[in-house]
């Protein structure tokens, strides 16, 4: 138990714990926004195996929210804020990775496994969150 307490204290002191919590809250809200765009599109426009076509639209809306929140809140005390095109381009590249993960998991779930459009949401969002957190922390907002 003491080792766990020491580890938590270390994470607090390094700022990583706060970043993880803020990233989780922002990511959770981004996921809700993503879902609020994705699910109606898959119900009314891109049905069945075409659900993957809704991913870019939903992702674009969630990315705008995510950039504002991650740059101003999630990683506020970490690294630099050059405010220039370089950091924005890096963020867009990372989101492209997240978009690719979401699209791939959605395609696998809906086309290969014939799951309903909502089924790939949780694994896609979780996997994208883990990978984009690491890329944002160590590359975009380093």
CSV table of C-alpha atoms in Angstrom, one decimal:
chain,number,residue,atom,x,y,z
A,1,UNK,CA,0.0,0.0,0.0
A,2,UNK,CA,2.9,2.3,0.8
A,3,UNK,CA,4.3,1.8,-2.7
A,4,UNK,CA,1.0,2.8,-4.3
A,5,UNK,CA,0.8,5.9,-2.1
A,6,UNK,CA,4.4,6.8,-3.1
A,7,UNK,CA,3.6,6.3,-6.8
A,8,UNK,CA,0.5,8.5,-6.6
A,9,UNK,CA,2.5,11.2,-4.8
A,10,UNK,CA,5.2,11.0,-7.5
A,11,UNK,CA,2.5,11.3,-10.2
A,12,UNK,CA,1.0,14.4,-8.5
A,13,UNK,CA,4.5,16.0,-8.1
A,14,UNK,CA,5.3,15.4,-11.8
A,15,UNK,CA,2.0,16.9,-12.9
A,16,UNK,CA,1.1,13.7,-14.8
A,17,UNK,CA,-1.8,12.8,-12.5
A,18,UNK,CA,-3.5,16.1,-13.1
A,19,UNK,CA,-2.9,15.8,-16.8
A,20,UNK,CA,-4.4,12.4,-16.9
A,21,UNK,CA,-7.5,13.5,-15.0
A,22,UNK,CA,-8.0,16.6,-17.1
A,23,UNK,CA,-7.3,14.6,-20.3
A,24,UNK,CA,-9.9,12.1,-19.2
A,25,UNK,CA,-12.5,14.7,-18.5
A,26,UNK,CA,-11.9,16.5,-21.8
A,27,UNK,CA,-11.7,13.2,-23.6
A,28,UNK,CA,-15.0,12.1,-22.0
A,29,UNK,CA,-16.7,15.3,-23.2
A,30,UNK,CA,-15.1,14.9,-26.6
A,31,UNK,CA,-16.4,11.3,-26.8
A,32,UNK,CA,-19.9,12.5,-25.9
A,33,UNK,CA,-19.7,15.2,-28.6
A,34,UNK,CA,-18.4,12.6,-31.1
A,35,UNK,CA,-21.2,10.2,-30.2
A,36,UNK,CA,-23.9,12.9,-30.5
A,37,UNK,CA,-22.7,13.5,-34.1
A,38,UNK,CA,-21.9,9.9,-35.0
A,39,UNK,CA,-25.0,8.1,-33.8
A,40,UNK,CA,-27.6,10.2,-35.7
A,41,UNK,CA,-25.5,10.1,-38.8
A,42,UNK,CA,-25.3,6.3,-38.6
A,43,UNK,CA,-29.0,6.1,-37.9
A,44,UNK,CA,-30.3,8.5,-40.6
A,45,UNK,CA,-27.5,8.8,-43.2
A,46,UNK,CA,-24.8,6.1,-43.1
A,47,UNK,CA,-26.6,2.9,-42.2
A,48,UNK,CA,-25.1,-0.6,-41.6
A,49,UNK,CA,-21.7,-1.2,-43.2
A,50,UNK,CA,-21.5,2.5,-44.2
A,51,UNK,CA,-21.2,3.6,-40.5
A,52,UNK,CA,-17.5,4.2,-41.1
A,53,UNK,CA,-18.4,7.2,-43.3
A,54,UNK,CA,-19.8,9.0,-40.3
A,55,UNK,CA,-16.5,8.9,-38.5
A,56,UNK,CA,-14.8,11.8,-40.2
A,57,UNK,CA,-17.7,14.1,-39.6
A,58,UNK,CA,-18.1,13.2,-35.9
A,59,UNK,CA,-14.3,13.4,-35.4
A,60,UNK,CA,-14.0,16.8,-37.0
A,61,UNK,CA,-16.5,18.3,-34.5
A,62,UNK,CA,-14.9,16.6,-31.5
A,63,UNK,CA,-11.4,17.7,-32.6
A,64,UNK,CA,-12.2,21.4,-32.5
A,65,UNK,CA,-13.5,21.0,-29.0
A,66,UNK,CA,-10.6,18.8,-28.0
A,67,UNK,CA,-7.9,21.2,-29.3
A,68,UNK,CA,-9.3,24.1,-27.3
A,69,UNK,CA,-9.7,22.1,-24.2
A,70,UNK,CA,-6.4,20.2,-24.4
A,71,UNK,CA,-4.3,23.2,-25.2
A,72,UNK,CA,-5.9,25.4,-22.6
A,73,UNK,CA,-6.7,23.0,-19.9
A,74,UNK,CA,-5.5,19.4,-20.1
A,75,UNK,CA,-1.9,20.3,-20.8
A,76,UNK,CA,-1.9,23.8,-19.5
A,77,UNK,CA,1.1,23.4,-17.2
A,78,UNK,CA,3.1,21.2,-19.5
A,79,UNK,CA,5.5,22.1,-22.2
A,80,UNK,CA,5.2,25.0,-24.6
A,81,UNK,CA,2.4,26.9,-26.2
A,82,UNK,CA,4.0,28.3,-29.3
A,83,UNK,CA,0.6,29.3,-30.6
A,84,UNK,CA,1.9,28.8,-34.1
A,85,UNK,CA,1.0,26.6,-37.0
A,86,UNK,CA,3.6,23.9,-35.9
A,87,UNK,CA,1.7,23.0,-32.7
A,88,UNK,CA,-1.6,23.1,-34.5
A,89,UNK,CA,-0.3,20.9,-37.3
A,90,UNK,CA,1.1,18.4,-34.8
A,91,UNK,CA,-2.3,18.3,-33.0
A,92,UNK,CA,-4.1,17.7,-36.3
A,93,UNK,CA,-1.6,14.9,-37.1
A,94,UNK,CA,-2.3,13.2,-33.8
A,95,UNK,CA,-6.0,13.6,-34.3
A,96,UNK,CA,-5.5,12.0,-37.7
A,97,UNK,CA,-4.0,9.0,-35.9
A,98,UNK,CA,-7.1,9.0,-33.6
A,99,UNK,CA,-9.4,9.3,-36.6
A,100,UNK,CA,-7.7,6.3,-38.3
A,101,UNK,CA,-8.0,4.2,-35.1
A,102,UNK,CA,-11.7,5.1,-34.9
A,103,UNK,CA,-12.3,4.4,-38.5
A,104,UNK,CA,-10.5,1.1,-38.4
A,105,UNK,CA,-12.2,-0.2,-35.3
A,106,UNK,CA,-15.6,1.0,-36.7
A,107,UNK,CA,-15.0,-0.8,-40.0
A,108,UNK,CA,-13.9,-4.0,-38.3
A,109,UNK,CA,-16.9,-3.9,-36.0
A,110,UNK,CA,-19.6,-3.0,-38.5
A,111,UNK,CA,-18.3,-4.6,-41.7
A,112,UNK,CA,-16.3,-7.7,-40.6
A,113,UNK,CA,-18.3,-8.6,-37.5
A,114,UNK,CA,-21.7,-7.1,-38.6
A,115,UNK,CA,-22.2,-5.4,-35.2
A,116,UNK,CA,-24.6,-2.5,-34.8
A,117,UNK,CA,-23.1,1.0,-35.3
A,118,UNK,CA,-22.9,1.8,-31.6
A,119,UNK,CA,-20.9,-1.3,-30.7
A,120,UNK,CA,-17.4,-0.1,-31.8
A,121,UNK,CA,-17.7,3.2,-29.9
A,122,UNK,CA,-16.2,2.0,-26.6
A,123,UNK,CA,-13.2,0.1,-27.9
A,124,UNK,CA,-12.4,2.8,-30.6
A,125,UNK,CA,-12.6,5.7,-28.1
A,126,UNK,CA,-10.6,3.9,-25.5
A,127,UNK,CA,-7.8,2.8,-27.9
A,128,UNK,CA,-7.6,6.3,-29.5
A,129,UNK,CA,-7.5,7.9,-26.1
A,130,UNK,CA,-4.5,6.0,-24.9
A,131,UNK,CA,-2.5,6.6,-28.0
A,132,UNK,CA,-3.5,10.2,-28.5
A,133,UNK,CA,-2.7,11.0,-24.8
A,134,UNK,CA,0.8,9.7,-25.2
A,135,UNK,CA,1.3,11.6,-28.5
A,136,UNK,CA,-0.1,14.8,-27.1
A,137,UNK,CA,2.0,14.7,-24.0
A,138,UNK,CA,5.3,13.7,-25.5
A,139,UNK,CA,5.1,15.4,-28.9
A,140,UNK,CA,2.4,18.1,-29.4
A,141,UNK,CA,2.6,19.8,-26.0
A,142,UNK,CA,6.1,18.6,-25.0
